[in-house]
Backbone atoms as SQL, in Angstrom:
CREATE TABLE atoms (id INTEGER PRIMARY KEY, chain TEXT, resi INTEGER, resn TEXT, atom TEXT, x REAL, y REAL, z REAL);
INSERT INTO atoms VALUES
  (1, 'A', 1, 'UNK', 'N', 26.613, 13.211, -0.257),
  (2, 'A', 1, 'UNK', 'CA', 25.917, 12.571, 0.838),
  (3, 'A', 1, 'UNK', 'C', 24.414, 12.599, 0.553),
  (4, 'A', 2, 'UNK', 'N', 23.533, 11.226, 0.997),
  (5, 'A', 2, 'UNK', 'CA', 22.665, 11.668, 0.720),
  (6, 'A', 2, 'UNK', 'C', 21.704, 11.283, 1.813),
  (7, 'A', 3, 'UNK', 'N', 20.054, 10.916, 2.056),
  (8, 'A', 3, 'UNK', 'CA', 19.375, 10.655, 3.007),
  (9, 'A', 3, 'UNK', 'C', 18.068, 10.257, 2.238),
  (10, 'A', 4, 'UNK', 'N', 17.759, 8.804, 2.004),
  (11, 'A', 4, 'UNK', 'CA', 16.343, 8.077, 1.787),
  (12, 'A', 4, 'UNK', 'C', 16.009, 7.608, 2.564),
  (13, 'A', 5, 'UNK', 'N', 14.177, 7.598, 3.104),
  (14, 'A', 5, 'UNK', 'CA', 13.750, 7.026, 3.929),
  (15, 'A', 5, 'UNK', 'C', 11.994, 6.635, 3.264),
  (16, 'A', 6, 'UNK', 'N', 11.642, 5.719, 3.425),
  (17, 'A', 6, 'UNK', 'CA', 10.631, 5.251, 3.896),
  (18, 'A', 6, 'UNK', 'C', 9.553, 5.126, 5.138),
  (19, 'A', 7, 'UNK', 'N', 8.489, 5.563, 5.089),
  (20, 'A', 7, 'UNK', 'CA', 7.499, 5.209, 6.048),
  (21, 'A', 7, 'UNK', 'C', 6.024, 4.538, 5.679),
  (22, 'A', 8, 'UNK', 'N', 5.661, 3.053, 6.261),
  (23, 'A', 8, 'UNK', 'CA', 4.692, 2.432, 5.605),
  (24, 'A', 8, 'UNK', 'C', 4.408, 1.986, 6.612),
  (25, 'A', 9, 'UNK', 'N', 3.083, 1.054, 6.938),
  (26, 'A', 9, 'UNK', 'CA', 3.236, 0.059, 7.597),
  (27, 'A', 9, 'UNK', 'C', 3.747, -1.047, 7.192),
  (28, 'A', 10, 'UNK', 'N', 3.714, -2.426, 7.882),
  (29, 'A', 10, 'UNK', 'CA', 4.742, -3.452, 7.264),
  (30, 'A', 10, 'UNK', 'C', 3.688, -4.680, 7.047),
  (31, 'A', 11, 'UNK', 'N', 2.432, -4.451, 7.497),
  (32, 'A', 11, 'UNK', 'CA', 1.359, -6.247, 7.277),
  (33, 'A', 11, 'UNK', 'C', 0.422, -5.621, 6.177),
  (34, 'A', 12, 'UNK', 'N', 0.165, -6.286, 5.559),
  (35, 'A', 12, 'UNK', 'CA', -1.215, -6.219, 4.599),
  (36, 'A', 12, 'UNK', 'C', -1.883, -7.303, 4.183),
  (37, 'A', 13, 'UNK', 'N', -2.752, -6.993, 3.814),
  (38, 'A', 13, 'UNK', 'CA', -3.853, -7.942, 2.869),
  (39, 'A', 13, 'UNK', 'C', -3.663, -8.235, 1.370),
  (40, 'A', 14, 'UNK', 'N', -4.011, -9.093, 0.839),
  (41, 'A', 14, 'UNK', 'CA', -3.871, -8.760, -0.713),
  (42, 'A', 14, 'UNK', 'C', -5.039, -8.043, -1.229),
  (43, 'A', 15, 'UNK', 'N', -4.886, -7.188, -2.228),
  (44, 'A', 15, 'UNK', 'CA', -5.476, -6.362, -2.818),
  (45, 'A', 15, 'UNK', 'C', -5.752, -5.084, -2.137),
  (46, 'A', 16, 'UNK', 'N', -4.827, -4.948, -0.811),
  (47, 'A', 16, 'UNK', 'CA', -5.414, -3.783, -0.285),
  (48, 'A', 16, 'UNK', 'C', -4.096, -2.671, -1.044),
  (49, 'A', 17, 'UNK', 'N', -3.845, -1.184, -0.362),
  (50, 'A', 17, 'UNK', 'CA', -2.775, -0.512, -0.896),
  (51, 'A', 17, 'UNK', 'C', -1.612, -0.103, 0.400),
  (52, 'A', 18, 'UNK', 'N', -0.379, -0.621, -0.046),
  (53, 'A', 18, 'UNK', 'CA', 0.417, 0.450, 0.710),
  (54, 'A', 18, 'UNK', 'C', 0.415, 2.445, 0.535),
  (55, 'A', 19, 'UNK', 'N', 0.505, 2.494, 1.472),
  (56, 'A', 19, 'UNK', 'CA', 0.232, 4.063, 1.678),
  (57, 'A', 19, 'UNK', 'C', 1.428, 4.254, 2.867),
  (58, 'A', 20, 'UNK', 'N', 2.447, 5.465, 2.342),
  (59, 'A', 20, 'UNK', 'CA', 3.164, 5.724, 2.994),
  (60, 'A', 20, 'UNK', 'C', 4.106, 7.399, 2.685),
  (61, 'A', 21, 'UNK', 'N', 5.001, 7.224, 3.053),
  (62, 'A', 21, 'UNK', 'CA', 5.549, 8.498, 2.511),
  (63, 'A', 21, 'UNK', 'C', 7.357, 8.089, 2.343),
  (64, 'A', 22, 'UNK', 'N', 7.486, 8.604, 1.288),
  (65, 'A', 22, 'UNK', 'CA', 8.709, 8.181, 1.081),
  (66, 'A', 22, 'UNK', 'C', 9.832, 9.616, 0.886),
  (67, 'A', 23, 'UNK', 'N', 11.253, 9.971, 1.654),
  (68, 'A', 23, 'UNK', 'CA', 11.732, 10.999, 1.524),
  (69, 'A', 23, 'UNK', 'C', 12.977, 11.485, 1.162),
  (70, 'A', 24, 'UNK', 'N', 13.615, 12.365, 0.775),
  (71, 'A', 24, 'UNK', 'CA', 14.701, 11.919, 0.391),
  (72, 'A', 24, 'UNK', 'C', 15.654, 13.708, 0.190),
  (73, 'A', 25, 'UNK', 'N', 17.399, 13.560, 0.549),
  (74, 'A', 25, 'UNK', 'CA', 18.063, 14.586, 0.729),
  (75, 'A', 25, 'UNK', 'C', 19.104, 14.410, 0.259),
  (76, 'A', 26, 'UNK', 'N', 19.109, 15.236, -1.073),
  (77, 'A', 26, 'UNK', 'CA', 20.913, 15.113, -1.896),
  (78, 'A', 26, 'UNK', 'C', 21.678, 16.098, -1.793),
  (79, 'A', 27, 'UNK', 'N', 22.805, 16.213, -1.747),
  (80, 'A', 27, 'UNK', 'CA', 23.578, 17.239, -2.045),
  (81, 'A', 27, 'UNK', 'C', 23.398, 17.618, -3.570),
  (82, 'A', 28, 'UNK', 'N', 23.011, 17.100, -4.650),
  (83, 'A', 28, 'UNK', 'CA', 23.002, 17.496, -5.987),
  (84, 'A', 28, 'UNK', 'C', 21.260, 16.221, -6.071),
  (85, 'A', 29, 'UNK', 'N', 20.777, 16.747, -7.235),
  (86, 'A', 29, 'UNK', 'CA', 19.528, 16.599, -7.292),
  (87, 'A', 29, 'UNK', 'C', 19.748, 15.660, -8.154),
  (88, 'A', 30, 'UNK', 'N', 18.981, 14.567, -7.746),
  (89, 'A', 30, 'UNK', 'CA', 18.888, 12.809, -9.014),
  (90, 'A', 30, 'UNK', 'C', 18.403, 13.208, -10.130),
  (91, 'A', 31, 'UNK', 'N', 19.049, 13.212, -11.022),
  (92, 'A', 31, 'UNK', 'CA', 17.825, 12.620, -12.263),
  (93, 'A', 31, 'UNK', 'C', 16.747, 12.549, -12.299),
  (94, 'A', 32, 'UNK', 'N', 16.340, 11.050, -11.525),
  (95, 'A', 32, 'UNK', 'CA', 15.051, 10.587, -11.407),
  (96, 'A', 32, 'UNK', 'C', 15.275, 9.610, -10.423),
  (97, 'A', 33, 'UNK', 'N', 13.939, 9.934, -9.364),
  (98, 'A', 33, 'UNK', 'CA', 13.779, 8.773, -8.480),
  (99, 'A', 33, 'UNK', 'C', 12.701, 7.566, -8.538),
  (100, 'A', 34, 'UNK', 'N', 12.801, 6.084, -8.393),
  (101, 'A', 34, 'UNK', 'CA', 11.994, 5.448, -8.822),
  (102, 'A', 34, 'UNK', 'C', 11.467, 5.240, -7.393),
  (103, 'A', 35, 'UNK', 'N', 10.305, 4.821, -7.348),
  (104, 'A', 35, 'UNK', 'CA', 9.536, 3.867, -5.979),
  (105, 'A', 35, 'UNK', 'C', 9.004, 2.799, -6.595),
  (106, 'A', 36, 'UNK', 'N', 9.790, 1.927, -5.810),
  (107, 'A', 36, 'UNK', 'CA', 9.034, 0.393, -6.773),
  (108, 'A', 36, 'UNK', 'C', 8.024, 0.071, -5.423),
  (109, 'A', 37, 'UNK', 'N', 7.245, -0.996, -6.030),
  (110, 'A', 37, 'UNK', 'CA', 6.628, -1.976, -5.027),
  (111, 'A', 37, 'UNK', 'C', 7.201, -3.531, -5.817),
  (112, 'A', 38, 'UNK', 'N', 7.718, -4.180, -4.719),
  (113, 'A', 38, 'UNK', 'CA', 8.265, -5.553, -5.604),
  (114, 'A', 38, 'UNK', 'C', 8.696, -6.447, -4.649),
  (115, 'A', 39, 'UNK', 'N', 8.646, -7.448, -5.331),
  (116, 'A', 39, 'UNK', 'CA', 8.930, -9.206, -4.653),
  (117, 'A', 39, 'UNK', 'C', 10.447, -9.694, -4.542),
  (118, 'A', 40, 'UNK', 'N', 11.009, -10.306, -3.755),
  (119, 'A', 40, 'UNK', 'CA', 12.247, -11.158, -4.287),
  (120, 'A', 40, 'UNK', 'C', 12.006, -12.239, -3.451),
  (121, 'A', 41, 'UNK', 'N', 13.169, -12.850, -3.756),
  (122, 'A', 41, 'UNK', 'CA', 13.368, -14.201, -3.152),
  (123, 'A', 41, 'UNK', 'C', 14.610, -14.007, -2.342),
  (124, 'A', 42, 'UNK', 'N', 14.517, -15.064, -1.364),
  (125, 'A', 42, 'UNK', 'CA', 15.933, -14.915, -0.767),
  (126, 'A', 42, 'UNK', 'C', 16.371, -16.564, 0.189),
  (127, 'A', 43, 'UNK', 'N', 17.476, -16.923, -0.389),
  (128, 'A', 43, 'UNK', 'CA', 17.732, -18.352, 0.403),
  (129, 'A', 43, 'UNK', 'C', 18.500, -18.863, -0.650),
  (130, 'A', 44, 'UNK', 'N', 18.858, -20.499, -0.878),
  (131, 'A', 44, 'UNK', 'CA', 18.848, -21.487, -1.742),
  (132, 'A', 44, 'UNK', 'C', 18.367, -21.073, -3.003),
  (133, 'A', 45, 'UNK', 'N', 19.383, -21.691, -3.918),
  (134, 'A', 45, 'UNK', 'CA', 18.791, -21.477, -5.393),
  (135, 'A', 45, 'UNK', 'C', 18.472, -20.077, -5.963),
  (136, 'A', 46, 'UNK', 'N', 17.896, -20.622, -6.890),
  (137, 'A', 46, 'UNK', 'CA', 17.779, -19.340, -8.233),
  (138, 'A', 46, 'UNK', 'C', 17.078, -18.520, -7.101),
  (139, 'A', 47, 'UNK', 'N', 17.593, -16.308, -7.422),
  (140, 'A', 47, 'UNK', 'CA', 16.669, -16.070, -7.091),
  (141, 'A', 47, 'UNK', 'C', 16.196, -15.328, -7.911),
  (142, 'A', 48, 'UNK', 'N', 14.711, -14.350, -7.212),
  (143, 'A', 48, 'UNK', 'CA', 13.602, -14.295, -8.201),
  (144, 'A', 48, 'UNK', 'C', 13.577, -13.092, -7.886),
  (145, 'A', 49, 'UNK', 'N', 12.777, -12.097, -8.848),
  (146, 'A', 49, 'UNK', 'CA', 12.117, -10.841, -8.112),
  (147, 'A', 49, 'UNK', 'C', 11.188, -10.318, -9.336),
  (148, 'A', 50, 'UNK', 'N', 10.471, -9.449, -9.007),
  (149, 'A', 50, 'UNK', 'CA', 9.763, -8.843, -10.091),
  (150, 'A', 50, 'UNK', 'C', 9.319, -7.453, -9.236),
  (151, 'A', 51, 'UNK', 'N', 9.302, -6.359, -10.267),
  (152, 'A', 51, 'UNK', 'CA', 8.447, -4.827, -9.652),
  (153, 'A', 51, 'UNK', 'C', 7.287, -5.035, -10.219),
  (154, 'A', 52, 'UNK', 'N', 6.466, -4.727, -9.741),
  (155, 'A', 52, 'UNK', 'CA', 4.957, -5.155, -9.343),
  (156, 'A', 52, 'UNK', 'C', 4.081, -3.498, -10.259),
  (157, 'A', 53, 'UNK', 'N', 5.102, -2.290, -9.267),
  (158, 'A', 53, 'UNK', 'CA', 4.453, -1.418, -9.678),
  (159, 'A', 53, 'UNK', 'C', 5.931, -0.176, -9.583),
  (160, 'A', 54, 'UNK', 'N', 5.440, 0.892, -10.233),
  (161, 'A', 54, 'UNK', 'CA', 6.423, 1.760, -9.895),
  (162, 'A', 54, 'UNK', 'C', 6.088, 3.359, -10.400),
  (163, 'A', 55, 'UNK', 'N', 6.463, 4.289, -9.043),
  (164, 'A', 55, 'UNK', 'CA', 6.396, 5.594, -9.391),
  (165, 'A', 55, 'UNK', 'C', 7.313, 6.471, -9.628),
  (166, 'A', 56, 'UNK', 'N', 7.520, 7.023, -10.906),
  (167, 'A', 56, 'UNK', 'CA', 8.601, 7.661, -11.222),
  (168, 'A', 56, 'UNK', 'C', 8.799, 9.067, -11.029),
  (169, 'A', 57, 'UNK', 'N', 9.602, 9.574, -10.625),
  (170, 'A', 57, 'UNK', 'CA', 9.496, 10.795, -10.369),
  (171, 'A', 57, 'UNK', 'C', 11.131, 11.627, -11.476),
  (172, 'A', 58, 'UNK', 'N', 10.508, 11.917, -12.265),
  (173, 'A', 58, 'UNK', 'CA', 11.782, 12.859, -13.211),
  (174, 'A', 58, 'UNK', 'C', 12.093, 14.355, -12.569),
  (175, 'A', 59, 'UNK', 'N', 12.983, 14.403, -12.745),
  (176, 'A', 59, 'UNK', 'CA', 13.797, 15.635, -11.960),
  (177, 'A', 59, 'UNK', 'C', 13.305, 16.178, -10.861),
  (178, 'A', 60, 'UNK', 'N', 13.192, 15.601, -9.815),
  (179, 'A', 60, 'UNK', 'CA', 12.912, 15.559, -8.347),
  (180, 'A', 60, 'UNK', 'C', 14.203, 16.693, -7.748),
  (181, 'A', 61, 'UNK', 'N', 13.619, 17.551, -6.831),
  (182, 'A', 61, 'UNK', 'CA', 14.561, 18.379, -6.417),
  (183, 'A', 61, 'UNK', 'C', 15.522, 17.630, -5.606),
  (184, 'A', 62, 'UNK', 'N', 16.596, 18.408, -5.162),
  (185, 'A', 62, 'UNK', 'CA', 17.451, 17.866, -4.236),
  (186, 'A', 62, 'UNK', 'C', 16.899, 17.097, -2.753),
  (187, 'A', 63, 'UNK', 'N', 15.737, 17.897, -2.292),
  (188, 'A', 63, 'UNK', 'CA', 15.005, 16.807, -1.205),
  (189, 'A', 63, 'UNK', 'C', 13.787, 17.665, -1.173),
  (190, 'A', 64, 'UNK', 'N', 12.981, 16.143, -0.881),
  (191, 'A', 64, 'UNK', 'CA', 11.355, 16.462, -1.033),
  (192, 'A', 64, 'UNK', 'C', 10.852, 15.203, -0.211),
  (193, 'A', 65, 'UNK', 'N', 9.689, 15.078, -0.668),
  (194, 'A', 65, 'UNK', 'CA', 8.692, 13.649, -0.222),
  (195, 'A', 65, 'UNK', 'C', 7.792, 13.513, -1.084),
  (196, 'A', 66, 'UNK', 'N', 7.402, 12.245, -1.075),
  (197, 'A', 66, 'UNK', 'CA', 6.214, 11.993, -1.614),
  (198, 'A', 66, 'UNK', 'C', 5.485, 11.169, -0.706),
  (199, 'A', 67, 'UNK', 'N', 3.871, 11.506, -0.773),
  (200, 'A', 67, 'UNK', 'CA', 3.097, 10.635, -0.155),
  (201, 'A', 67, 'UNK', 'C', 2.583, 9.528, -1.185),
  (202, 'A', 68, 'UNK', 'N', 2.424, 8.230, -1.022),
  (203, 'A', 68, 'UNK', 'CA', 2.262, 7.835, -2.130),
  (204, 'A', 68, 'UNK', 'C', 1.519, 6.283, -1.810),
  (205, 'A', 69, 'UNK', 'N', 0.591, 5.691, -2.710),
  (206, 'A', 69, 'UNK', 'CA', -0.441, 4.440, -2.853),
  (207, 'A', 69, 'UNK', 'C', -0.364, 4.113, -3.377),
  (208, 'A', 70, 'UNK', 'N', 0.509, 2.346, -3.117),
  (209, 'A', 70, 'UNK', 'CA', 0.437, 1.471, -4.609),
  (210, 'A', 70, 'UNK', 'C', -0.474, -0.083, -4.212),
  (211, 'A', 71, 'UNK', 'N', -1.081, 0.053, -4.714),
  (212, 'A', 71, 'UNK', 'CA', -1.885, -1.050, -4.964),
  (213, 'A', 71, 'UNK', 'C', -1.431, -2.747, -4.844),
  (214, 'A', 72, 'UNK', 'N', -1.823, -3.619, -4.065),
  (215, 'A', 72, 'UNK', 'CA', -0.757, -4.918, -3.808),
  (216, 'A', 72, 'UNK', 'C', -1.616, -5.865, -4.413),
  (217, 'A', 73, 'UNK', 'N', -1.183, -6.953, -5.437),
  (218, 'A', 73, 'UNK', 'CA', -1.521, -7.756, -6.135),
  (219, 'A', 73, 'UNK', 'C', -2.221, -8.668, -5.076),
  (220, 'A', 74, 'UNK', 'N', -3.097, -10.145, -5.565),
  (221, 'A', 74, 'UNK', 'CA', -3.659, -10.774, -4.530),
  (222, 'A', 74, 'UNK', 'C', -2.555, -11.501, -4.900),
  (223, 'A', 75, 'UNK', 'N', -1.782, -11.980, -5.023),
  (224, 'A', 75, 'UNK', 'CA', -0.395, -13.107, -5.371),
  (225, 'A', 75, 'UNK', 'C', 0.860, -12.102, -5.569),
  (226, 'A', 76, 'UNK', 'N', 2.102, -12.987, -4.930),
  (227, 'A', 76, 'UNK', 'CA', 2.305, -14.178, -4.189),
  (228, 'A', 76, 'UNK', 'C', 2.314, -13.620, -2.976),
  (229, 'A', 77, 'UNK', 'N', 1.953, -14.904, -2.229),
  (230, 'A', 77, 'UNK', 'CA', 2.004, -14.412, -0.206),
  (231, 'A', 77, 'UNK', 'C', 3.529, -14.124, 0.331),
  (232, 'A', 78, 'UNK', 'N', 3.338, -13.591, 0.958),
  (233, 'A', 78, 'UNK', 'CA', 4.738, -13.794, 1.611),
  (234, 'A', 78, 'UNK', 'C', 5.204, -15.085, 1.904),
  (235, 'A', 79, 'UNK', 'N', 6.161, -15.340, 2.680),
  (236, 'A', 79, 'UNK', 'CA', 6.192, -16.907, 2.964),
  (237, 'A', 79, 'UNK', 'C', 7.963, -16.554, 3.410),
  (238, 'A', 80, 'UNK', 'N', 8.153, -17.610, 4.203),
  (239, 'A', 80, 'UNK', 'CA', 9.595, -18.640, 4.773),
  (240, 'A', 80, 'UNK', 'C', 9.099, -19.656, 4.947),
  (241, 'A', 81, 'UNK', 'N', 10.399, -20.050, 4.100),
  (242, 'A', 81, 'UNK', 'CA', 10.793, -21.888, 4.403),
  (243, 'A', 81, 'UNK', 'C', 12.291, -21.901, 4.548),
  (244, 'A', 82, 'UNK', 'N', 12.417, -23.613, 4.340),
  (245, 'A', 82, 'UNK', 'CA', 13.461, -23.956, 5.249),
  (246, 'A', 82, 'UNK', 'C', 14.527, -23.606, 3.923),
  (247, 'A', 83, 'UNK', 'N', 14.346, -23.718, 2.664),
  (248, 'A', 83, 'UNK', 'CA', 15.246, -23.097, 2.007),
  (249, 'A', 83, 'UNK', 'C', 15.212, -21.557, 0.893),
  (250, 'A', 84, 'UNK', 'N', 13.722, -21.162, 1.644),
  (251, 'A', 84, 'UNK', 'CA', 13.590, -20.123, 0.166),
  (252, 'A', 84, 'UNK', 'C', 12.689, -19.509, 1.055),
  (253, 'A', 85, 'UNK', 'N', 12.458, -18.112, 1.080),
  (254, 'A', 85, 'UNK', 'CA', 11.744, -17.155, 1.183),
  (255, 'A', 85, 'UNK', 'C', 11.218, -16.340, 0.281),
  (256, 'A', 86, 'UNK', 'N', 9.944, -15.835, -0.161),
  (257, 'A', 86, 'UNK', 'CA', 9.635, -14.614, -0.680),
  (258, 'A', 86, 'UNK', 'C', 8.826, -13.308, 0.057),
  (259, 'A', 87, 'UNK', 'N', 9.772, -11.957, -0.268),
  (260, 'A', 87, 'UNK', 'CA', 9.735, -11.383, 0.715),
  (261, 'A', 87, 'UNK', 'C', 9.193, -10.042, -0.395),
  (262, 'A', 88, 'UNK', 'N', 8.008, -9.252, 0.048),
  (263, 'A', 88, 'UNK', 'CA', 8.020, -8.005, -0.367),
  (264, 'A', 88, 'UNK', 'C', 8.079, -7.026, -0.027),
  (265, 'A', 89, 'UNK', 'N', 8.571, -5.360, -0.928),
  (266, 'A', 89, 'UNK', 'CA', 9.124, -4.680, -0.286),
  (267, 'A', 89, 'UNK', 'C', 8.691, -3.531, -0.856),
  (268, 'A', 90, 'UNK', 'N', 9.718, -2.168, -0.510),
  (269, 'A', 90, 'UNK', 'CA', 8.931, -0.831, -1.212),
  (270, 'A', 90, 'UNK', 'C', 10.283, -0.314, -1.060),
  (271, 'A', 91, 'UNK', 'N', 11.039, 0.170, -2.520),
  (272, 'A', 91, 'UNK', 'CA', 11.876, 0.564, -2.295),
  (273, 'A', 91, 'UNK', 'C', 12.418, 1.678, -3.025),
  (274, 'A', 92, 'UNK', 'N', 13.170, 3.238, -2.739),
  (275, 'A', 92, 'UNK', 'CA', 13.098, 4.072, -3.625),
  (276, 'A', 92, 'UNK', 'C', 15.073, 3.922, -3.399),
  (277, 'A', 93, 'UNK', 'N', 15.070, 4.409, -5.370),
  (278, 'A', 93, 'UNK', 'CA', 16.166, 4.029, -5.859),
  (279, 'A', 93, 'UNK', 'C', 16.573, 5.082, -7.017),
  (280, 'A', 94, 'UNK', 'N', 17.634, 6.342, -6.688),
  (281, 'A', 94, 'UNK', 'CA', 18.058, 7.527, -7.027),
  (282, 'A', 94, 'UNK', 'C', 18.643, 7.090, -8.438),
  (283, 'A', 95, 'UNK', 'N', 18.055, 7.736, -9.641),
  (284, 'A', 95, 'UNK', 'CA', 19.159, 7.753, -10.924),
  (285, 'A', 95, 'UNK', 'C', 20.027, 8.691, -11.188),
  (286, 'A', 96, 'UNK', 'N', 21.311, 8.740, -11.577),
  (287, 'A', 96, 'UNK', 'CA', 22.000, 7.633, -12.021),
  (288, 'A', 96, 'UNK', 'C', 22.722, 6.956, -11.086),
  (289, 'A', 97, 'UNK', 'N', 22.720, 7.251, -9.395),
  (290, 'A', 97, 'UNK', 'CA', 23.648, 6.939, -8.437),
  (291, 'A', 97, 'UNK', 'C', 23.177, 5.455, -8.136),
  (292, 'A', 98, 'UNK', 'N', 22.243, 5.121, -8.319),
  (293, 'A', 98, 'UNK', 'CA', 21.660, 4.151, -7.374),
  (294, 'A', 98, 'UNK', 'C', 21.652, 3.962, -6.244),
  (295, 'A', 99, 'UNK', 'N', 21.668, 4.410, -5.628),
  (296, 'A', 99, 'UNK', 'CA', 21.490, 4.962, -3.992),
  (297, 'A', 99, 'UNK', 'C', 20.059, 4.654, -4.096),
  (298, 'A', 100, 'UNK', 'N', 19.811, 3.423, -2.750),
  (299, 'A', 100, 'UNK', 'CA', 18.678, 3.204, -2.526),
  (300, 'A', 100, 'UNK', 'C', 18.442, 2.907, -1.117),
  (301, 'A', 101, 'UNK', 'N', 17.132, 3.105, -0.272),
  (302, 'A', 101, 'UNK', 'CA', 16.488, 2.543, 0.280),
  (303, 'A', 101, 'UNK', 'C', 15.475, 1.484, 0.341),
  (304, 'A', 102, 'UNK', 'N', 15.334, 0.370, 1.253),
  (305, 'A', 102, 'UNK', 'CA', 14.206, -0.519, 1.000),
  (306, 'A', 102, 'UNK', 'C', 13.779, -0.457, 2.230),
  (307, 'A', 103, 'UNK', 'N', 12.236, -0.580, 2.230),
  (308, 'A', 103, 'UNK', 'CA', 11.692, -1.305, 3.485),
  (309, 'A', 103, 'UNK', 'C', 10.992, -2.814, 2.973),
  (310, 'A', 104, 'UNK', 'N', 11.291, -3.819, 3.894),
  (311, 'A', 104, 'UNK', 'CA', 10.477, -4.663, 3.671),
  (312, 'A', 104, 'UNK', 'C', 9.071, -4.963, 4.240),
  (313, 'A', 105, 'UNK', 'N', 8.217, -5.650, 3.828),
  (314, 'A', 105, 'UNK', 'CA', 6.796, -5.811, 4.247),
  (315, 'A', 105, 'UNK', 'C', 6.227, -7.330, 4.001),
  (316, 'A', 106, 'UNK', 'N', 4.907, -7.752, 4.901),
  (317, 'A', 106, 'UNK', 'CA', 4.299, -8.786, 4.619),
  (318, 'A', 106, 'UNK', 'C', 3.153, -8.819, 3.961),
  (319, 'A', 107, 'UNK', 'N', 2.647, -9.619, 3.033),
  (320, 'A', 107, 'UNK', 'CA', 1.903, -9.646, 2.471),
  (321, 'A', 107, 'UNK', 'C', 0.830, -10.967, 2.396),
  (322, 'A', 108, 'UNK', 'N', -0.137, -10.857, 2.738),
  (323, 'A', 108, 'UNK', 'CA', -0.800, -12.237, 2.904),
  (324, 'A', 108, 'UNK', 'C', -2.362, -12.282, 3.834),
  (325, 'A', 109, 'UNK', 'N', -2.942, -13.666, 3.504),
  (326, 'A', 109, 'UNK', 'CA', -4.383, -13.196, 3.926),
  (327, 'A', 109, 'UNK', 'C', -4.627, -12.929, 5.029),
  (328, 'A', 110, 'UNK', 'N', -3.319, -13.077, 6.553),
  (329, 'A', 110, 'UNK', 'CA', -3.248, -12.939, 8.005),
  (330, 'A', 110, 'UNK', 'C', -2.663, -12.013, 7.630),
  (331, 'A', 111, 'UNK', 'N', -2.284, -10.830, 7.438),
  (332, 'A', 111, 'UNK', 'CA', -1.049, -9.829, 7.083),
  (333, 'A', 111, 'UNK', 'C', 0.555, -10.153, 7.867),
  (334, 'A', 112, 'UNK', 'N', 0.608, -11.235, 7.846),
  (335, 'A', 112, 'UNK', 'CA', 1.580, -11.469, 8.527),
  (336, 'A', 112, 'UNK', 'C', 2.596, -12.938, 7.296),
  (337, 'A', 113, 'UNK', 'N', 3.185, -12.865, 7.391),
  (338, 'A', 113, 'UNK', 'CA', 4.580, -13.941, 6.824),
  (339, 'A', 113, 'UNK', 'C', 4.121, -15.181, 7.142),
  (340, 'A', 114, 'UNK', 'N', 3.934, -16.220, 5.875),
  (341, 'A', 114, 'UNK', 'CA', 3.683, -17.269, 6.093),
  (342, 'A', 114, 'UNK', 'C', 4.568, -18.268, 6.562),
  (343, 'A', 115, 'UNK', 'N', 4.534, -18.868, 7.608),
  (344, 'A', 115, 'UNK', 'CA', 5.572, -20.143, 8.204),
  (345, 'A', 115, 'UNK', 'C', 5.604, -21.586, 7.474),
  (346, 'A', 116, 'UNK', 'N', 6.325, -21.501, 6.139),
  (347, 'A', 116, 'UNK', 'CA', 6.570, -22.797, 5.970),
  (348, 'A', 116, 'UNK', 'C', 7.692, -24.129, 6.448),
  (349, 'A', 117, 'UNK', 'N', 7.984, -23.207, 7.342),
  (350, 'A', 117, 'UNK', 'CA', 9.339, -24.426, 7.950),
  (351, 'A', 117, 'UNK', 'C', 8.951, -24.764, 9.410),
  (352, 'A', 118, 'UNK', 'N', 7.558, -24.042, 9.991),
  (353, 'A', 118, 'UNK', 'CA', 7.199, -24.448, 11.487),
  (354, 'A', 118, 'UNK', 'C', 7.783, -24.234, 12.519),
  (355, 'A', 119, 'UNK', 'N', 8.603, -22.538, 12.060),
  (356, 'A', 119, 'UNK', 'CA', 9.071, -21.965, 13.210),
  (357, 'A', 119, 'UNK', 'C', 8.055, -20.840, 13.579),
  (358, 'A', 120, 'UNK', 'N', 8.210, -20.242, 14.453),
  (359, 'A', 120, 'UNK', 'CA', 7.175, -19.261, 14.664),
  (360, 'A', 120, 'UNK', 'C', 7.953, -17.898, 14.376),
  (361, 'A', 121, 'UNK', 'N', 6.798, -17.210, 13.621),
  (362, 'A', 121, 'UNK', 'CA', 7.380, -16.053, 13.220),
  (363, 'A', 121, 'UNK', 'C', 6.692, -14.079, 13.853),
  (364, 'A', 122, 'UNK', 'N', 7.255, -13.292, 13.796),
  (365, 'A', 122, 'UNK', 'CA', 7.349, -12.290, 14.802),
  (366, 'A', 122, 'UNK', 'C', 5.858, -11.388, 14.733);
């Protein structure tokens, strides 16, 4: 059994940093835990993703935290449309189980999700 969590806020700017704390509880201790910062796509068609950045942590005890700052590219914005979204996120991901958590986040010059389909968004 295990227990990952995330805490961040969810709007930003480009070029500013997420800062958050990320935590985590195994019955047997990972390998290694990764924290990415990264993009995907989600909708219609091909999708996309890339990790942006990532903190590795090798033989991490059975449960701990990290407080941790990763730096957010000025590209790409967040965005929805009517067939494709790109959405970014922060997500820590246990080796060799893969047991993961994600939070997602917005990224952009309003810190908020860009509306390309002209619905209003939250």
């Amino acid at each position: 059994m295990s227990d990952l969590s995330i805490e961040c806020a969810s709007r930003f700017l480009p070029g500013r940093t997420v800062d958050g704390v990320a935590r985590w509880r195994f019955d047997r201790a990972p390998r290694r835990l990764d924290l990415n910062l990264l993009w995907f796509t989600r909708g219609k068609g091909t999708r996309d993703s890339q990790v942006v950045d990532t903190l590795a942590i090798d033989a991490p005890p059975a449960a701990g935290q990290l407080d941790f700052s990763l730096p957010l590219p000025d590209a790409p914005y967040s965005f929805s449309g009517r067939l494709i979204s790109l959405i970014w996120a922060v997500e820590l991901v246990a080796e060799p189980s893969g047991e993961h958590c994600r939070v997602e986040i917005a990224m952009s010059p309003t810190g908020a999700e860009i509306d390309l389909a002209g619905k209003a968004m939250p």
